[in-house]
Coordinates of C-alpha atoms in Angstrom, one line a residue:
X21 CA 29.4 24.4 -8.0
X22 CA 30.5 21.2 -7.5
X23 CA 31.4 18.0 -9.6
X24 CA 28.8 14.7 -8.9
X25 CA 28.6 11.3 -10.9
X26 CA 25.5 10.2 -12.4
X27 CA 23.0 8.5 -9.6
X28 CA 21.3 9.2 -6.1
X29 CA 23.2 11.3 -3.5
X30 CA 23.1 12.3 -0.3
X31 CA 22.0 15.9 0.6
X32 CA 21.7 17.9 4.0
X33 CA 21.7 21.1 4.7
X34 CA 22.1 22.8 8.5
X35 CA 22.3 25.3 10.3
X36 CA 25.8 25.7 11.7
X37 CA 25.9 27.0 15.3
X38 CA 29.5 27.8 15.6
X39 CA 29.5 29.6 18.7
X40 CA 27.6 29.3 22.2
X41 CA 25.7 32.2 23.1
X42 CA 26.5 33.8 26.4
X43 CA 23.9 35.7 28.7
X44 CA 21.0 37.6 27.3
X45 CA 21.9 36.0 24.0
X46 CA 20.7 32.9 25.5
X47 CA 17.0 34.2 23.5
X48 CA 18.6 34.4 20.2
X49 CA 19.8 30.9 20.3
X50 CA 16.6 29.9 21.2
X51 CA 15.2 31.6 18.8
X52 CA 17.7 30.3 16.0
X53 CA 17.3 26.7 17.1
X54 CA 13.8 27.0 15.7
X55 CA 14.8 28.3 12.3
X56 CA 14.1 25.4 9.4
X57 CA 15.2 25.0 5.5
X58 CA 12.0 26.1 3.8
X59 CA 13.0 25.4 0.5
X60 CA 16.4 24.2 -1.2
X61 CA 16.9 25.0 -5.4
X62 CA 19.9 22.4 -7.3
X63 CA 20.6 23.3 -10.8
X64 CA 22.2 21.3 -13.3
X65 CA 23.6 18.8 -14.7
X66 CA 25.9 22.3 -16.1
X67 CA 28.3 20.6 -18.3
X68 CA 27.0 16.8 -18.8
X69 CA 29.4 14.4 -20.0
X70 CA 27.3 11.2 -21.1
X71 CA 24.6 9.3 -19.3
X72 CA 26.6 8.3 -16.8
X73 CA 26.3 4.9 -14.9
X74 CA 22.8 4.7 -12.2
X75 CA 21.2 2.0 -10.2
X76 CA 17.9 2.7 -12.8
X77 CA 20.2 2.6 -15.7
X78 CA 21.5 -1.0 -14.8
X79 CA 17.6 -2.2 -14.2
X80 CA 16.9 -1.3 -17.2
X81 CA 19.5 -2.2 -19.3
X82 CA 20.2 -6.1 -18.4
X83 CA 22.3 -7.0 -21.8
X84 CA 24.2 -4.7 -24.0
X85 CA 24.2 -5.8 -27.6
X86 CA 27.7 -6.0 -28.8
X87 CA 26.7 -5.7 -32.2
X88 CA 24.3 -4.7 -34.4
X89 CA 22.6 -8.1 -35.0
X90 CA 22.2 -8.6 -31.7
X91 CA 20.4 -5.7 -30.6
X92 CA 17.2 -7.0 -31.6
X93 CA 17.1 -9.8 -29.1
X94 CA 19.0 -7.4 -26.6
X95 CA 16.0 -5.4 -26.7
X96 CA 13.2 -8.1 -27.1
X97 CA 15.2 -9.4 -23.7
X98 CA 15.1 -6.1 -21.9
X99 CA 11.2 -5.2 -22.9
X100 CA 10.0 -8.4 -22.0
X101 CA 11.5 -7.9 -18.5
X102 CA 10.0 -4.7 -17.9
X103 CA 6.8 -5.4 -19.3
X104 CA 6.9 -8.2 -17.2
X105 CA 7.7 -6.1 -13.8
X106 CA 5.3 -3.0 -15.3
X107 CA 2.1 -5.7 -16.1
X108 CA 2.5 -7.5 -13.1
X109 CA 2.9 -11.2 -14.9
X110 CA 4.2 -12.7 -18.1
X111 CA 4.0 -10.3 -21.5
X112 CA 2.2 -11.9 -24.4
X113 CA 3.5 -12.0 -27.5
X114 CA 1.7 -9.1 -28.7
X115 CA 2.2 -6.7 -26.3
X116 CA 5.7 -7.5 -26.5
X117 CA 5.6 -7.1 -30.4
X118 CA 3.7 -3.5 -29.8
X119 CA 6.8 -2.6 -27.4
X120 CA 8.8 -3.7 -30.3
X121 CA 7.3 -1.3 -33.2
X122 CA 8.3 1.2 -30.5
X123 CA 12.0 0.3 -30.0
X124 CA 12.3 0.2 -34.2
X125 CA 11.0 3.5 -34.2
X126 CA 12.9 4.8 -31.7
X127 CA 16.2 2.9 -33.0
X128 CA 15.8 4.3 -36.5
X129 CA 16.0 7.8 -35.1
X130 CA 18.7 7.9 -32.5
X131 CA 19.9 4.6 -32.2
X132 CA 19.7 1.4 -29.3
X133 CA 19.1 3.6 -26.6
X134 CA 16.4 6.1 -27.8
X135 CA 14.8 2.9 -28.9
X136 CA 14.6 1.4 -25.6
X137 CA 13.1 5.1 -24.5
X138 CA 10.6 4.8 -27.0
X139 CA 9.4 1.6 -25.9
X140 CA 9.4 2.3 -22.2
X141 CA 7.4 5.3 -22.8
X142 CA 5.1 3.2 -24.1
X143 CA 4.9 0.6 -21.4
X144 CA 4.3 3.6 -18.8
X145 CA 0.9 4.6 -21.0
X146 CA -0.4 1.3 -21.3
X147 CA -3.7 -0.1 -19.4
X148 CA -2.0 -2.8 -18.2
X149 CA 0.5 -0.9 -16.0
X150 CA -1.8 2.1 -14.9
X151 CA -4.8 0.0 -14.0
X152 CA -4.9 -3.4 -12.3
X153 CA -7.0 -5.3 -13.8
X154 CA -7.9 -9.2 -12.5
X155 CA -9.7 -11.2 -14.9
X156 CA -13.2 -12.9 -14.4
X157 CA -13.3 -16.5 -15.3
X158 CA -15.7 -17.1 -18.4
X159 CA -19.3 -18.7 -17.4
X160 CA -19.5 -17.1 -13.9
X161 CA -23.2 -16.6 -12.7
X162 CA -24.0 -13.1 -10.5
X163 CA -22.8 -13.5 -6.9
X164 CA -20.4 -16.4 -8.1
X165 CA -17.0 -16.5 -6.0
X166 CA -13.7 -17.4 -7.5
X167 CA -10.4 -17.1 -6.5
X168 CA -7.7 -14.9 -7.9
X169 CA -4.9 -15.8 -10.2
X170 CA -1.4 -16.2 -8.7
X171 CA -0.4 -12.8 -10.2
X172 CA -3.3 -11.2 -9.6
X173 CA -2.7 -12.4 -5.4
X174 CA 1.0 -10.8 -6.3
X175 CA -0.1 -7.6 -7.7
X176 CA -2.2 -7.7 -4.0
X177 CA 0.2 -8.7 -1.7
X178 CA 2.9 -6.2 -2.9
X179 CA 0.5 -3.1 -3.5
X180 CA -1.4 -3.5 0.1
X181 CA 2.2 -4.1 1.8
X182 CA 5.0 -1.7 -0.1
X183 CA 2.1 0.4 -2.2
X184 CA 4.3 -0.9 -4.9
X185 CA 4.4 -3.5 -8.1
X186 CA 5.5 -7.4 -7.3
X187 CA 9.4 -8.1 -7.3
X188 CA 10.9 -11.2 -9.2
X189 CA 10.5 -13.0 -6.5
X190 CA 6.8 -12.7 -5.9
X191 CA 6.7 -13.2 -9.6
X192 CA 8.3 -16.0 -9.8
X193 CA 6.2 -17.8 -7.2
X194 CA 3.2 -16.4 -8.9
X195 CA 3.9 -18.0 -12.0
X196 CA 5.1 -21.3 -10.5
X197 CA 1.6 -21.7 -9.1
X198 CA 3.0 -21.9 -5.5
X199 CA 2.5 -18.3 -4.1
X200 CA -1.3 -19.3 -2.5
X201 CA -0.3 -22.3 -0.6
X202 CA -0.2 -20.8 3.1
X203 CA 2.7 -21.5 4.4
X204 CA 4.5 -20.0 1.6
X205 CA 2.3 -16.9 1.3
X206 CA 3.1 -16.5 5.4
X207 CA 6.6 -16.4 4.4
X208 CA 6.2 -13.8 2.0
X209 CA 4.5 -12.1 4.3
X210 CA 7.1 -12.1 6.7
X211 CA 9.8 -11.0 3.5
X212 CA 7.8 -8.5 2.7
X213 CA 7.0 -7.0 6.1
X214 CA 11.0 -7.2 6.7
X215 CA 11.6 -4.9 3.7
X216 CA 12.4 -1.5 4.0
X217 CA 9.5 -0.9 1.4
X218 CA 7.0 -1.7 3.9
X219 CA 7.3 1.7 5.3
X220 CA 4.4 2.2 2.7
X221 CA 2.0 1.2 5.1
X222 CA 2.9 4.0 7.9
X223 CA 3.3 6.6 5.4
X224 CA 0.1 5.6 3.5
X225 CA -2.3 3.1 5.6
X226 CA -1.1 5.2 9.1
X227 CA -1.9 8.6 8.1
X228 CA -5.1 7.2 6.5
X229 CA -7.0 5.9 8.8
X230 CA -5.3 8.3 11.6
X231 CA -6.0 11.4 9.3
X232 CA -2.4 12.7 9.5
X233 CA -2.5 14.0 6.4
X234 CA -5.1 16.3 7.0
X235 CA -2.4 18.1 9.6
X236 CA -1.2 19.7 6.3
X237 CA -4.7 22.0 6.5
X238 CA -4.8 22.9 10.0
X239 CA -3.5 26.0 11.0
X240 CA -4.2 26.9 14.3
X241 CA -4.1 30.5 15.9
X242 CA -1.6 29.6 18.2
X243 CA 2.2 31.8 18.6
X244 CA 3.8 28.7 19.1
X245 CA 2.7 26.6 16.1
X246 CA 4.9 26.8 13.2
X247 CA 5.9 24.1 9.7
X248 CA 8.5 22.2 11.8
X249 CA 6.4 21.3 14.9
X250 CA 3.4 20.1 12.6
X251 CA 6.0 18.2 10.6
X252 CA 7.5 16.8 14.0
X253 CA 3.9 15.6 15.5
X254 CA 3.1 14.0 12.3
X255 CA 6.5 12.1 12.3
X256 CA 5.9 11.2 16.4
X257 CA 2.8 9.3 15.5
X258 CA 3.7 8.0 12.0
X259 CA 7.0 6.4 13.9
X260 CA 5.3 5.2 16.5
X261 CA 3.0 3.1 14.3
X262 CA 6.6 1.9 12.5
X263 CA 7.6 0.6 15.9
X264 CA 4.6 -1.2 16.8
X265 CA 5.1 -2.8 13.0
X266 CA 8.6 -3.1 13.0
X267 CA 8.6 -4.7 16.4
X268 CA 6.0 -6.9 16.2
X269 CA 3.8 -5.2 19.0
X270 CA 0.3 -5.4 19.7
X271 CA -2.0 -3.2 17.6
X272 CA -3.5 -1.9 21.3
X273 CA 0.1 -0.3 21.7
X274 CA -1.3 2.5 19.9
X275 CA -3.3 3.4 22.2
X276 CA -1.0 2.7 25.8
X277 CA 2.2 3.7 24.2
X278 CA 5.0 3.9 27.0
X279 CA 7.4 5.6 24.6
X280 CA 7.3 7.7 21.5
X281 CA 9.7 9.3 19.6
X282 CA 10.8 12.9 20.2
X283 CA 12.6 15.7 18.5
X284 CA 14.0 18.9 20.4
X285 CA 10.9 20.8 18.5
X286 CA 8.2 18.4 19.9
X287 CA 10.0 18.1 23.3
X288 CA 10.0 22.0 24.2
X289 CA 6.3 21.9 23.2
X290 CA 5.6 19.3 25.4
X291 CA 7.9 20.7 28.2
X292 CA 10.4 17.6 28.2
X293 CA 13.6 19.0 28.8
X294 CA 17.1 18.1 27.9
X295 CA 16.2 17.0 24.5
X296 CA 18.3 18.8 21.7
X297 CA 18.6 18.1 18.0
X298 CA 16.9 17.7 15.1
X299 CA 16.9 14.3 14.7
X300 CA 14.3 12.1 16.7
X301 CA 15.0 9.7 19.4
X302 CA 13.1 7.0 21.5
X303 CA 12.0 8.5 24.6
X304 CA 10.6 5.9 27.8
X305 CA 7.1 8.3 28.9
X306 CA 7.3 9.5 32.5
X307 CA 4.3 11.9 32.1
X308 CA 1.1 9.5 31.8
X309 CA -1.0 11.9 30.2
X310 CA 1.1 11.6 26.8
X311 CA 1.3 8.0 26.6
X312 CA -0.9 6.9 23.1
X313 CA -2.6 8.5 20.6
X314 CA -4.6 10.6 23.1
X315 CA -1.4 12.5 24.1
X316 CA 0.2 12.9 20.6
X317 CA -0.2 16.7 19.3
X318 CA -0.9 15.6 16.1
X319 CA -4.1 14.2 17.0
X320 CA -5.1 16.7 19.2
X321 CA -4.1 19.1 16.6
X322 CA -6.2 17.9 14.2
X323 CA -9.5 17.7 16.2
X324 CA -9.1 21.4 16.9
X325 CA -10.8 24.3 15.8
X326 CA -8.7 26.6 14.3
X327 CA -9.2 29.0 17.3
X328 CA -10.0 27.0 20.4
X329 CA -10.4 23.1 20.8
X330 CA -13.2 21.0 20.0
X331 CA -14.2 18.2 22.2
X332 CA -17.1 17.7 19.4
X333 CA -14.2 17.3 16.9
X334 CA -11.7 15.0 19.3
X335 CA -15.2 12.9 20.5
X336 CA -16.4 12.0 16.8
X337 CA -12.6 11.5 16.0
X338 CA -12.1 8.4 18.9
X339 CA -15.6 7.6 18.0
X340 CA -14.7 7.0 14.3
X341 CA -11.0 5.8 14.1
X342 CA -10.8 4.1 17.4
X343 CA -14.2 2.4 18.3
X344 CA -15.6 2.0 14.6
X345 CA -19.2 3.8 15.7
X346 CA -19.3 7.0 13.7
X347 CA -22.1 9.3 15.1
X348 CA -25.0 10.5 12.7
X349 CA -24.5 13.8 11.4
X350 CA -26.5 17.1 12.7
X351 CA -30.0 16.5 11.8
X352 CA -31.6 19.0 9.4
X353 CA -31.9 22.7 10.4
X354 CA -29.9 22.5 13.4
X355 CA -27.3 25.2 14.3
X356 CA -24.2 23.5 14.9
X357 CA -22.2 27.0 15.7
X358 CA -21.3 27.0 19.3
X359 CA -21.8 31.0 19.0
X360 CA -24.4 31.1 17.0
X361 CA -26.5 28.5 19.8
X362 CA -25.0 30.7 22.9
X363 CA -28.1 33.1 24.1
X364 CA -27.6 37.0 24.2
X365 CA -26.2 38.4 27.1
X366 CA -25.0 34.8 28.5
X367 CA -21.2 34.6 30.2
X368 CA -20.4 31.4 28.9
X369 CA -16.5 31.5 28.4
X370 CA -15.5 28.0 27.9
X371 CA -15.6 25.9 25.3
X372 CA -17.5 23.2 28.0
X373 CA -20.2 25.8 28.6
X374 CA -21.3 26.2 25.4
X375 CA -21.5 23.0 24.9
X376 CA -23.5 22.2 27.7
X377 CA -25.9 25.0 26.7
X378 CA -26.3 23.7 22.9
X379 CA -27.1 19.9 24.5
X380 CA -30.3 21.8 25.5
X381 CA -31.9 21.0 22.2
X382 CA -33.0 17.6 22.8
X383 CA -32.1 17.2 18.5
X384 CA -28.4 17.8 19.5
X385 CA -28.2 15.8 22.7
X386 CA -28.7 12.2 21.4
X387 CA -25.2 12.6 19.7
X388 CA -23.9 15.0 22.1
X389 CA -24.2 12.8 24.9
X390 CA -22.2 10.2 23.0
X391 CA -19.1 12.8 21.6
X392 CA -18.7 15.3 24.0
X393 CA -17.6 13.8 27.4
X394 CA -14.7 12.2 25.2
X395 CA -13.8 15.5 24.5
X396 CA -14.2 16.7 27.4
X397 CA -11.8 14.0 29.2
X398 CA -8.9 15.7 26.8
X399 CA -9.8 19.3 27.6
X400 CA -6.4 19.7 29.2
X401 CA -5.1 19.9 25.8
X402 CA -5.1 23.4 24.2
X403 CA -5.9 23.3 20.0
X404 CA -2.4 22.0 19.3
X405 CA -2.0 19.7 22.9
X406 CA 0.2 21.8 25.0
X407 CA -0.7 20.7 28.8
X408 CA -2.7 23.7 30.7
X409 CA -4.9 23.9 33.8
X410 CA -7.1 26.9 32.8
X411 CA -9.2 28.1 30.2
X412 CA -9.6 31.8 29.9
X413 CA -9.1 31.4 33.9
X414 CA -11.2 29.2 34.7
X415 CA -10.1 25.8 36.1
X416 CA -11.2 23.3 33.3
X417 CA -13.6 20.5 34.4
X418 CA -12.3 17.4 32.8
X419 CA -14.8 15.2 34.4
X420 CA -17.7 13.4 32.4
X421 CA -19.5 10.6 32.1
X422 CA -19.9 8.1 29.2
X423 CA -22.5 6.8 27.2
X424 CA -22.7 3.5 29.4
X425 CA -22.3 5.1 33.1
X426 CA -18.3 4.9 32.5
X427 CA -16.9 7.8 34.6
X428 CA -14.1 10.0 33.4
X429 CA -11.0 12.3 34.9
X430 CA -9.1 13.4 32.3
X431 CA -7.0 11.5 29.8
X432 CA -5.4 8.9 31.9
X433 CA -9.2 7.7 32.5
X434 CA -10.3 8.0 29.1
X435 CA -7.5 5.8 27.9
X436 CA -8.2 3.1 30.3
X437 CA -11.9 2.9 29.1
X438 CA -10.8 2.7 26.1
X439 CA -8.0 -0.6 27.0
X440 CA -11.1 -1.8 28.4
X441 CA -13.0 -1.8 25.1
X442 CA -9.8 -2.8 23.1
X443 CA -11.9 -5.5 21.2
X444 CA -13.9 -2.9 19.8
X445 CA -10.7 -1.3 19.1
X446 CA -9.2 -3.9 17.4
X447 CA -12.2 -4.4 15.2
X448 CA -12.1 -1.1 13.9
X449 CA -8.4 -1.3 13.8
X450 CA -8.7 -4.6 11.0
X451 CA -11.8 -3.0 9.3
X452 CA -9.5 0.1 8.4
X453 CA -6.5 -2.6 7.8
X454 CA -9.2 -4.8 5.6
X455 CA -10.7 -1.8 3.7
X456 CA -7.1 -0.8 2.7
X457 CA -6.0 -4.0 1.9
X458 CA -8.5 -4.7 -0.3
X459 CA -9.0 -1.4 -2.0
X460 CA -12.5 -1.3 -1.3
X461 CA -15.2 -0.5 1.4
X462 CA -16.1 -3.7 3.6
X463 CA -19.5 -5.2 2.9
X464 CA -22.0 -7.2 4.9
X465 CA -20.5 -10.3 3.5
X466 CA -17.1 -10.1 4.7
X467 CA -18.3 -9.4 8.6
X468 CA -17.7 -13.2 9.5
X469 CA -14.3 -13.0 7.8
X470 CA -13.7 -10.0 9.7
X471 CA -14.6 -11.6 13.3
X472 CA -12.2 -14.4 12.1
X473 CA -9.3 -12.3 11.4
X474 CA -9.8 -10.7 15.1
X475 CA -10.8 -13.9 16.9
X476 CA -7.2 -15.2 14.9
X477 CA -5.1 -12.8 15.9
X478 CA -6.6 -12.4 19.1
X479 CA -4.2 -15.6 19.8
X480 CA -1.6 -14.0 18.9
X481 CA -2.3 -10.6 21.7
X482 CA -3.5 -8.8 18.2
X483 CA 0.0 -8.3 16.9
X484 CA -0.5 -6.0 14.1
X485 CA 1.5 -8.6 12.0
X486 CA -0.8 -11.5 12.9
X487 CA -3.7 -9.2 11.8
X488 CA -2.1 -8.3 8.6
X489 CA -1.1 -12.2 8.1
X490 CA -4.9 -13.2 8.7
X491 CA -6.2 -10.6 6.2
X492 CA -3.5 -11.9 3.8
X493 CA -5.0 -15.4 4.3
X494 CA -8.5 -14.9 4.5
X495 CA -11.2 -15.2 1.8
X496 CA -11.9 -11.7 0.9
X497 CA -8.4 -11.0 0.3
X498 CA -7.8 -14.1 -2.0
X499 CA -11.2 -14.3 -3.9
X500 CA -13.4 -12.0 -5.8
X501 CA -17.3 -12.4 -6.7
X502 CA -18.5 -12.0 -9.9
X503 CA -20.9 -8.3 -9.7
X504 CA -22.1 -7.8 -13.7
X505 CA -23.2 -4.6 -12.6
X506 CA -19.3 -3.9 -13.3
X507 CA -19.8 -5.2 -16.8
X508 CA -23.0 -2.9 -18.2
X509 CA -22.0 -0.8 -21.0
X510 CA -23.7 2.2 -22.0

């Protein structure tokens, strides 16, 4: 039990190793340096004093009537603020006045405060903060274009780059008409990219369009896989995208990293030694094999099987994320189980074997022939990407041949056909970018703004920043077409 103000604190728990183990006992500590805090419980406030002074508390409450004449305007002062932040641009006068009938409500019960309460509640239920809404100009025609209000481009800028409302200063701009002109917008780019909110777009964009998230599903039959190295290879990747954006690195860095960031966890299942700690540090590559994507467990991870690896899974994955051409899925009435397709009586003990065998059907081999000797240039990884040489004893043949005659040994290989396709890359790469940005799938229409963006930030060696300061700029993010199909009632 222990006394705390009012506000956000600091909390870590450990666990304390107070004394070096000697000898055999070496195993224990091992052992114990793999032990992680599944779950902390804090109880309280015990014996609360008042409402204390907080950080939200001082947002909220911008004046403080000093009598009670003046806590009408106090509050009329302090909802039209909010509402202002909450709605994304300027309250009108009667949504202000429905905030209002709120606060008197509220006021007549408990007093100024409750009152504020009442009315807050009330702007966290209302349309115009749950839903963002961007007006149509009257007398459009289907298929017109228009641009986008200046509050409406705020509510865009700040939810594709901090997944988060506009601050005053993006409202401000907004609602002095200059946040469109370009050189300004680039500079709130810049501001915005700068602020520690932008981590939005590794935690949300990142583990999008890389499927991190789905690493909270997997759960591989493997001894050595446990909570704390799934939470460690999701943080590997998700910082190395951080980097790439903080640093201002070409978006191809992703997938020739020369670094990454490593934790005593990851680092003893990769078998890098003399790492120790929790916390994660940069770490300058000396093994080829794990520079990119391609070598991060994480992605090998999750384009696994849960009990073997799948270079089906890891082949559609590049094919999808990385290079933009999803294959088709299994035709009709085809057996896509690997044991189901193997024949009776056949020794076929790796995974490369039965694939081989189920490329037979000439209805599986069109897509085949197009995933599988990706996957098979990553066979070296096991289902959660520890290095080996064998599979159930047999050496494993990582060699393969691509779609286009393209020869491959192993990972190094397949990441240099894949450098040598980085335009492709990069495509895909600002279609993902575009689609998020814009909160919608990318139609037929936007393709020549697409190329554009590329060709743009192709100047510019395809810094992710240039590509995210070309979507900001182009067309599709700052215009709209009127679709009436959006308008039909029932």
């Amino acid at each position: 039990t222990l006394p705390l103000t009012a506000g956000p604190h600091r909390l870590e728990v450990a666990f304390l190793h107070t004394q070096r183990a000697r000898g055999v006992d070496d195993l224990n500590a091992v052992l114990a340096g793999s032990t992680n805090v599944q779950s902390l419980s804090i109880t309280g406030p015990l014996r609360p004093v008042g409402p204390g002074d907080t950080p939200s508390r001082r947002r909220v409450f911008i004046c403080r009537p000093d009598s009670a004449t003046t806590e009408e305007a106090c509050a009329r002062k302090i909802l039209g603020t909010l509402a202002t932040r909450a709605f994304r641009r300027p309250v009108d006068a009667i949504s202000l006045q429905i905030l209002m009938d709120f606060y008197r409500q509220g006021r007549a019960l408990r007093g100024f405060e409750t009152g504020i309460q009442y009315a807050l509640a009330r702007v966290l239920v209302d349309p115009q903060f749950v839903f963002r809404f961007e007006a149509e100009p009257p007398g459009l025609t289907e298929g017109e274009v228009y641009e986008i209000s200046e509050f409406e481009l705020a509510s865009r800028l700040s939810f594709f780059i901090w997944s988060s409302i506009p601050d005053d200063e993006l409202l401000a701009l907004a609602g002095a008409g200059d946040l469109s002109e370009p050189a300004l917008l680039a500079q709130q780019v810049e501001r915005m990219l700068a602020d520690p909110k932008a981590s939005a777009l590794v935690s949300n964009f990142a583990s999008q369009w890389l499927g991190l998230r789905q690493l909270d599903l997997v759960n591989p039959l493997s001894a050595d896989f446990d909570g704390a190295l799934k939470l460690a290879m999701q943080r590997e990747t998700e910082r190395l995208f951080a980097s790439i954006l903080r640093e201002n690195r070409s978006i191809v860095t992703l997938l020739d990293a020369d670094y990454s960031f490593i934790n005593e966890r990851l680092a003893r299942h990769y078998g890098i030694p003399n790492i120790r700690g929790s916390h994660f540090r940069r770490l300058e590559l000396s093994d080829e094999k794990r520079r990119g994507l391609l070598g991060q467990g994480s992605i090998l991870t999750l384009t696994s099987a849960p009990n073997r690896t799948s270079p089906v899974k890891r082949g559609q994955w590049v094919m999808d994320n990385l290079l933009g051409t999803p294959p088709p899925p299994p035709p009709p009435g085809v057996e896509a189980n690997l044991e189901e397709t193997a024949p009776a009586g056949a020794e076929l003990t790796t995974v490369r074997q039965r694939l081989e065998f189920h490329r037979v059907n000439p209805a599986c081999a069109g897509c085949h022939s197009m995933m599988d000797p990706i996957g098979f240039a990553l066979e070296n990884f096991d289902l959660t990407g520890q290095w080996r040489e064998t599979e159930a004893g047999v050496p494993i043949n990582v060699s393969a041949k691509l779609w286009d005659g393209t020869l491959l040994q192993g990972p190094e290989s397949l990441r240099q056909a894949l450098l040598e396709r980085r335009e492709l890359f990069v495509a895909t790469a600002a279609e993902k970018l575009l689609t998020y940005a814009l909160g919608r799938k990318v139609e037929y229409y936007d393709r020549p703004t697409l190329r554009h963006i590329v060709r743009q930030a192709g100047k510019d060696d395809y810094r992710l920043r240039a590509l995210i300061q070309e979507i900001v700029a182009s067309p599709a993010f700052q215009m709209r077409i009127k679709n009436d199909r959006f308008q039909e009632l029932p």
